[in-house]
């Protein structure tokens, strides 16, 4: 048996850090293939040193390899060349063996360094620390045997004195994680080599260790990776003492390391009691800039009013004010002469921009009208074919859907044109007012003539546009007449079809529960009368849903990852639209790609984890990049087993499907016991309601998608407040009744502003009183889903007729700030999200009307960083400016720090 080679690189293991932390300065600028070859060579050298028992060189080589791997993963070509990287460097199992070797080498080297120090007659720092502590605390300084007691599994906290001793003890292998804000950490922090800042803005529900690694700056990632080889990790914030409060950054960081970091299963996780403030108070010399103190945050919340949402009833904005505000547009103050002049001077250039925008809208509208005419003509030619060629039915349906989308887009152009004309009129009116007051307009005559020429060109384009619109309207009337005849024929055929053929499940009696009416106790209630009805079913036939094995029926073809379409299995465009939006939910995608997600499946609920398994299988298939399109047969079959209307061939509502699917997914993954530090009676009402809603068990779905609404009712007589709490997975917002265009901010105001309640029984007055009811957000979700209520009963008709609101809602693609809708008494709980802004990544669109409609999805692909349109099996790129449309039905926003999916397996 060969013995390890003599130690020759340092006196203790920390001396090796300087050797393996050094990488060439230009390493990040080199080609990925060259870096991989260097890493391959480093693996071979380290293996030779390991075989030759040169433990120091082997340890340095392997640790340098870990640093090099971080550089490789950050390289821009890594996602595209991941297979090449795997061939050169090995699989995850190969790296697991390297991690095992690193642990063995570290343990052996630490023991050998200590033994060599003992033989040389040197004393370790432990004795000096004991003497220091004994001089301060007496002989019984709190340690056993006169040595510093490292954190153990039973010991969850350390004091500032104990941490100071651990920092100065070379035998202790430790990484400190500081979860204070970046600006506080940079201003003042511990003087310690193995210290990494994990900023509090990253510590939100849904984060994992891998995603934190992506979000950290490059210089912090190497330190973060040291948690895999350290014996213990110490967590620290500003001043938390004892058990951390739920949802605080240090609580979430501890939760992530314990539940979502498989690389540190044997690592001890402990916290610094009293946080950084305690340490800097005891050992200012061991801190950088010990005089620094964070700015005081004034919440305006005293202990005596924590349960009072609105001290003054006049502070509550009312719903009727919601659409009186102009949304994101600034108001123009014409009452002030000075303001008018300065505004004009500041906006001469925007006026020219508006004219340019007007011309661009006219050009787009003209091009869109030409596309409508061409598509309608193509449809007419197709209908004249006798007999129809194979596949003509599908082509005809596809063209009908295209006409729907083009008409919706044309309607949006008209709304935009009306808005631009209104802005032009405002500026011209302001200019006229200035001229009447005798104010001089600082514009040259040439500019005036140029503007007049511009306006003449716009008038010519508008005339051409009107001519095209008249032709489109004529073709549309002809199309509607033919569709009306087709619907009447279809209705007549349905009435004469035998009952056994009409049923989606011939072996069962449909009865009153055929469409889920009897499931009200277990599923959300929906007004299905105000949802889209069935559309083009005449060309579709029943599918055999009795499948045994998972069959995606793929159409092979090399496409970008995440750019695979979904086949329409018979009016399943509503399902396809939602699945594509969920597939592009970065954190959910990552979760389902991790094989360990099956460990969280709940087999004891009604769906037995089947929904979660099938959704995961579909999402993984969509991201292989090997298929042009796939069919979600198994998912549709399983979904139809638990909610029958989703298993048939009738068109359904994407919002209803999404809401029920979220409940199913949560139930399928509801295996995490919520940490309850005190009894329910002693908890804040919102926290108690949250735990009771989920029956004490959470899931990854509840961490990502679920939020909480606080409903406050305030008596107008005695001002007594009463509050209740309700969880939600999406917000359903009203749209204005008689407006072609509005802003998301208006819709949110309408939802959260107050409304009068008549006959509310006030518990203080002991009688029925008038009151005001106001909604606020008590818990912000990481993924915010917003639904627009587009379908309504027309009040002007004798019979119940449902219409669709074609309102164009202007919603931001980024920087959506939801903090203004937070409940006043819940600001502290949501403090971790107040620095965040939500960004849009998915839209479920509905085109057409109640009787005849079609669903698509717009999604932001994290790899390509581009928007794509998912129209069943067709996937195409779109411009970000086309995402805002009157077809928008459901919006998907995220406040999480998404990164390109470079490591999705």
Short mmCIF file of C-alpha atoms in Angstrom, two decimals, residues 103-379:
data_model
loop_
_atom_site.label_atom_id
_atom_site.label_comp_id
_atom_site.label_asym_id
_atom_site.label_seq_id
_atom_site.Cartn_x
_atom_site.Cartn_y
_atom_site.Cartn_z
CA UNK A 103 -14.47 15.41 0.54
CA UNK A 104 -12.03 12.59 1.20
CA UNK A 105 -9.04 14.74 0.24
CA UNK A 106 -10.21 17.61 2.42
CA UNK A 107 -10.71 15.38 5.46
CA UNK A 108 -7.34 13.69 4.98
CA UNK A 109 -5.45 16.96 4.44
CA UNK A 110 -6.96 18.61 7.52
CA UNK A 111 -5.95 15.65 9.69
CA UNK A 112 -2.43 15.58 8.24
CA UNK A 113 -1.91 19.32 8.68
CA UNK A 114 -3.01 19.07 12.31
CA UNK A 115 -0.77 16.05 12.93
CA UNK A 116 2.24 17.81 11.41
CA UNK A 117 1.58 20.87 13.56
CA UNK A 118 1.40 18.66 16.66
CA UNK A 119 4.66 16.88 15.84
CA UNK A 120 6.41 20.20 15.35
CA UNK A 121 5.27 21.24 18.80
CA UNK A 122 3.01 23.95 17.48
CA UNK A 123 -0.27 24.70 19.18
CA UNK A 124 -3.46 25.26 17.29
CA UNK A 125 -5.48 28.41 17.62
CA UNK A 126 -8.06 26.58 19.71
CA UNK A 127 -6.03 27.02 22.91
CA UNK A 128 -5.65 30.76 22.32
CA UNK A 129 -9.35 31.08 21.72
CA UNK A 130 -10.08 29.15 24.91
CA UNK A 131 -7.84 31.48 26.89
CA UNK A 132 -9.56 34.49 25.37
CA UNK A 133 -13.01 33.18 26.17
CA UNK A 134 -11.93 32.07 29.65
CA UNK A 135 -10.63 35.56 30.41
CA UNK A 136 -14.00 37.02 29.37
CA UNK A 137 -16.45 34.42 30.59
CA UNK A 138 -14.55 32.58 33.32
CA UNK A 139 -13.42 28.94 33.32
CA UNK A 140 -16.89 27.69 32.37
CA UNK A 141 -16.99 29.57 29.11
CA UNK A 142 -19.69 27.36 27.73
CA UNK A 143 -17.60 24.79 25.84
CA UNK A 144 -16.89 21.21 26.63
CA UNK A 145 -13.27 20.28 27.27
CA UNK A 146 -11.97 23.81 26.76
CA UNK A 147 -12.53 23.85 22.99
CA UNK A 148 -14.97 25.74 20.84
CA UNK A 149 -18.01 23.64 20.17
CA UNK A 150 -18.76 23.61 16.44
CA UNK A 151 -22.36 23.87 15.37
CA UNK A 152 -24.09 20.51 15.45
CA UNK A 153 -27.37 19.32 14.14
CA UNK A 154 -28.99 20.04 17.51
CA UNK A 155 -27.41 23.50 17.76
CA UNK A 156 -29.16 25.82 15.30
CA UNK A 157 -27.58 29.15 16.31
CA UNK A 158 -24.19 30.50 17.34
CA UNK A 159 -23.41 33.66 19.27
CA UNK A 160 -21.13 36.41 18.01
CA UNK A 161 -18.39 35.19 20.40
CA UNK A 162 -18.64 31.62 19.12
CA UNK A 163 -18.56 32.75 15.48
CA UNK A 164 -15.48 34.90 16.14
CA UNK A 165 -13.73 31.86 17.59
CA UNK A 166 -14.77 29.71 14.64
CA UNK A 167 -13.43 32.30 12.18
CA UNK A 168 -10.04 32.17 13.88
CA UNK A 169 -9.94 28.37 14.16
CA UNK A 170 -8.19 26.91 11.13
CA UNK A 171 -9.64 23.49 11.89
CA UNK A 172 -13.21 24.60 11.25
CA UNK A 173 -14.46 24.37 7.66
CA UNK A 174 -17.14 27.03 7.30
CA UNK A 175 -18.92 29.25 4.76
CA UNK A 176 -20.81 32.36 5.92
CA UNK A 177 -23.84 33.53 3.91
CA UNK A 178 -24.83 37.15 4.45
CA UNK A 179 -28.41 37.72 3.24
CA UNK A 180 -28.56 41.49 3.74
CA UNK A 181 -29.21 43.84 0.79
CA UNK A 182 -26.31 44.35 -1.62
CA UNK A 183 -25.80 48.00 -0.69
CA UNK A 184 -25.57 47.12 3.02
CA UNK A 185 -23.17 44.26 2.39
CA UNK A 186 -20.89 46.40 0.20
CA UNK A 187 -20.89 49.17 2.81
CA UNK A 188 -19.96 46.91 5.73
CA UNK A 189 -19.31 43.17 6.17
CA UNK A 190 -17.20 40.60 8.02
CA UNK A 191 -13.52 40.26 7.28
CA UNK A 192 -13.52 36.59 6.29
CA UNK A 193 -12.38 34.80 3.16
CA UNK A 194 -15.34 32.42 2.86
CA UNK A 195 -18.10 35.03 2.98
CA UNK A 196 -20.74 35.32 0.24
CA UNK A 197 -23.56 37.82 -0.08
CA UNK A 198 -26.91 36.25 -1.02
CA UNK A 199 -28.99 39.43 -1.47
CA UNK A 200 -32.41 39.48 0.13
CA UNK A 201 -34.13 40.37 -3.16
CA UNK A 202 -33.27 36.87 -4.45
CA UNK A 203 -34.85 35.18 -1.45
CA UNK A 204 -38.43 34.75 -2.59
CA UNK A 205 -40.79 31.81 -2.77
CA UNK A 206 -39.93 29.45 -5.61
CA UNK A 207 -36.16 30.03 -5.54
CA UNK A 208 -33.76 27.08 -5.46
CA UNK A 209 -30.02 26.82 -4.90
CA UNK A 210 -29.39 26.44 -8.62
CA UNK A 211 -31.36 29.54 -9.46
CA UNK A 212 -29.56 31.55 -6.78
CA UNK A 213 -26.31 30.44 -8.41
CA UNK A 214 -27.52 31.80 -11.77
CA UNK A 215 -28.57 35.13 -10.26
CA UNK A 216 -25.39 35.80 -8.25
CA UNK A 217 -22.61 37.88 -9.80
CA UNK A 218 -19.65 35.84 -11.17
CA UNK A 219 -17.33 36.71 -8.28
CA UNK A 220 -19.86 35.34 -5.77
CA UNK A 221 -20.63 32.07 -7.57
CA UNK A 222 -17.30 30.47 -6.70
CA UNK A 223 -17.81 31.27 -3.03
CA UNK A 224 -21.41 30.00 -3.24
CA UNK A 225 -20.15 26.69 -4.68
CA UNK A 226 -17.93 26.24 -1.62
CA UNK A 227 -21.03 25.21 0.34
CA UNK A 228 -20.62 21.78 -1.26
CA UNK A 229 -17.25 21.16 0.39
CA UNK A 230 -17.64 23.02 3.69
CA UNK A 231 -18.72 21.23 6.85
CA UNK A 232 -21.09 23.96 7.95
CA UNK A 233 -22.83 27.05 6.64
CA UNK A 234 -23.59 30.04 8.86
CA UNK A 235 -26.52 32.26 7.87
CA UNK A 236 -26.62 35.90 8.87
CA UNK A 237 -28.87 38.93 8.36
CA UNK A 238 -29.01 42.30 10.12
CA UNK A 239 -30.42 41.45 13.53
CA UNK A 240 -32.56 38.30 13.65
CA UNK A 241 -32.42 36.65 17.07
CA UNK A 242 -33.95 33.31 17.93
CA UNK A 243 -36.35 31.64 15.51
CA UNK A 244 -36.61 33.72 12.31
CA UNK A 245 -39.97 35.10 11.30
CA UNK A 246 -41.67 33.29 8.44
CA UNK A 247 -41.09 34.74 4.95
CA UNK A 248 -38.10 36.84 6.05
CA UNK A 249 -34.95 36.52 3.88
CA UNK A 250 -33.01 34.43 6.41
CA UNK A 251 -36.00 32.12 6.90
CA UNK A 252 -36.34 31.60 3.13
CA UNK A 253 -32.57 31.05 2.66
CA UNK A 254 -32.61 28.42 5.39
CA UNK A 255 -35.68 26.82 3.77
CA UNK A 256 -34.00 26.75 0.32
CA UNK A 257 -30.81 25.12 1.63
CA UNK A 258 -32.79 22.50 3.55
CA UNK A 259 -35.36 21.66 0.84
CA UNK A 260 -33.98 22.67 -2.56
CA UNK A 261 -30.23 22.01 -2.35
CA UNK A 262 -29.27 18.37 -2.70
CA UNK A 263 -25.55 19.23 -2.86
CA UNK A 264 -25.35 19.92 0.89
CA UNK A 265 -27.33 17.09 2.42
CA UNK A 266 -24.67 16.49 5.11
CA UNK A 267 -23.79 20.14 5.71
CA UNK A 268 -24.81 21.72 9.02
CA UNK A 269 -26.93 24.88 8.64
CA UNK A 270 -26.74 27.31 11.57
CA UNK A 271 -27.65 30.97 12.13
CA UNK A 272 -25.84 33.85 13.78
CA UNK A 273 -27.99 34.87 16.73
CA UNK A 274 -28.51 38.63 16.71
CA UNK A 275 -27.17 38.93 13.17
CA UNK A 276 -24.49 41.28 11.92
CA UNK A 277 -25.43 43.97 14.42
CA UNK A 278 -24.49 41.67 17.31
CA UNK A 279 -21.17 40.72 15.71
CA UNK A 280 -20.12 44.27 14.85
CA UNK A 281 -21.00 45.33 18.41
CA UNK A 282 -18.65 42.71 19.91
CA UNK A 283 -15.88 42.68 17.30
CA UNK A 284 -15.80 45.94 15.32
CA UNK A 285 -12.17 45.34 14.30
CA UNK A 286 -13.25 42.17 12.46
CA UNK A 287 -15.68 44.14 10.28
CA UNK A 288 -15.25 46.47 7.37
CA UNK A 289 -16.58 49.97 8.18
CA UNK A 290 -18.07 49.06 11.59
CA UNK A 291 -19.66 52.51 11.96
CA UNK A 292 -22.08 51.88 9.08
CA UNK A 293 -25.77 51.60 9.96
CA UNK A 294 -28.59 50.87 7.50
CA UNK A 295 -31.07 53.66 6.79
CA UNK A 296 -34.09 53.59 9.05
CA UNK A 297 -37.25 52.37 7.34
CA UNK A 298 -40.37 54.10 8.58
CA UNK A 299 -43.36 51.87 7.98
CA UNK A 300 -45.83 54.18 9.64
CA UNK A 301 -47.29 51.21 11.47
CA UNK A 302 -47.57 51.30 15.21
CA UNK A 303 -48.32 48.31 17.38
CA UNK A 304 -51.66 49.82 18.30
CA UNK A 305 -52.99 50.07 14.73
CA UNK A 306 -51.62 46.89 13.15
CA UNK A 307 -55.13 45.59 12.54
CA UNK A 308 -56.58 48.87 11.24
CA UNK A 309 -56.35 49.10 7.46
CA UNK A 310 -58.02 52.50 6.90
CA UNK A 311 -58.09 54.83 9.93
CA UNK A 312 -59.99 57.42 7.83
CA UNK A 313 -62.85 56.19 5.69
CA UNK A 314 -62.29 59.10 3.31
CA UNK A 315 -58.91 57.57 2.41
CA UNK A 316 -60.59 54.69 0.57
CA UNK A 317 -60.70 55.30 -3.23
CA UNK A 318 -63.96 54.15 -4.81
CA UNK A 319 -64.56 51.99 -7.89
CA UNK A 320 -66.29 54.76 -9.83
CA UNK A 321 -62.97 56.62 -9.84
CA UNK A 322 -61.14 53.73 -11.50
CA UNK A 323 -61.63 54.64 -15.15
CA UNK A 324 -61.76 58.40 -14.63
CA UNK A 325 -57.99 58.46 -14.43
CA UNK A 326 -56.05 58.46 -17.72
CA UNK A 327 -53.98 55.39 -16.89
CA UNK A 328 -50.31 55.81 -17.74
CA UNK A 329 -50.84 59.07 -19.67
CA UNK A 330 -49.92 62.38 -17.97
CA UNK A 331 -52.65 65.01 -17.70
CA UNK A 332 -52.39 68.40 -19.38
CA UNK A 333 -53.03 71.44 -17.21
CA UNK A 334 -54.50 74.10 -19.53
CA UNK A 335 -55.46 76.39 -16.64
CA UNK A 336 -51.93 77.62 -16.24
CA UNK A 337 -50.50 79.82 -18.98
CA UNK A 338 -46.92 79.10 -17.91
CA UNK A 339 -47.61 75.39 -17.74
CA UNK A 340 -49.11 75.44 -21.23
CA UNK A 341 -46.12 77.24 -22.75
CA UNK A 342 -43.56 75.00 -21.07
CA UNK A 343 -45.53 71.90 -21.97
CA UNK A 344 -45.68 72.95 -25.60
CA UNK A 345 -41.97 73.68 -25.70
CA UNK A 346 -41.23 70.29 -24.14
CA UNK A 347 -43.58 68.45 -26.49
CA UNK A 348 -42.89 69.88 -29.93
CA UNK A 349 -40.83 66.78 -30.69
CA UNK A 350 -43.48 64.33 -29.32
CA UNK A 351 -46.01 65.99 -31.65
CA UNK A 352 -43.85 65.10 -34.61
CA UNK A 353 -43.48 61.61 -33.17
CA UNK A 354 -47.26 61.26 -33.00
CA UNK A 355 -47.55 62.10 -36.69
CA UNK A 356 -44.92 59.48 -37.49
CA UNK A 357 -46.74 56.96 -35.29
CA UNK A 358 -49.99 57.81 -37.08
CA UNK A 359 -48.40 57.02 -40.43
CA UNK A 360 -46.94 53.76 -39.13
CA UNK A 361 -50.36 52.66 -37.82
CA UNK A 362 -51.93 53.44 -41.19
CA UNK A 363 -49.26 51.39 -42.98
CA UNK A 364 -49.79 48.44 -40.64
CA UNK A 365 -53.54 48.71 -40.94
CA UNK A 366 -53.32 48.78 -44.74
CA UNK A 367 -51.06 45.72 -44.81
CA UNK A 368 -53.35 43.88 -42.40
CA UNK A 369 -56.42 44.69 -44.52
CA UNK A 370 -54.67 43.29 -47.59
CA UNK A 371 -53.93 40.08 -45.66
CA UNK A 372 -57.61 39.79 -44.70
CA UNK A 373 -58.67 40.18 -48.34
CA UNK A 374 -56.12 37.59 -49.50
CA UNK A 375 -57.16 35.11 -46.80
CA UNK A 376 -60.86 35.57 -47.54
CA UNK A 377 -60.16 35.06 -51.25
CA UNK A 378 -58.19 31.90 -50.49
CA UNK A 379 -61.12 30.62 -48.43
#
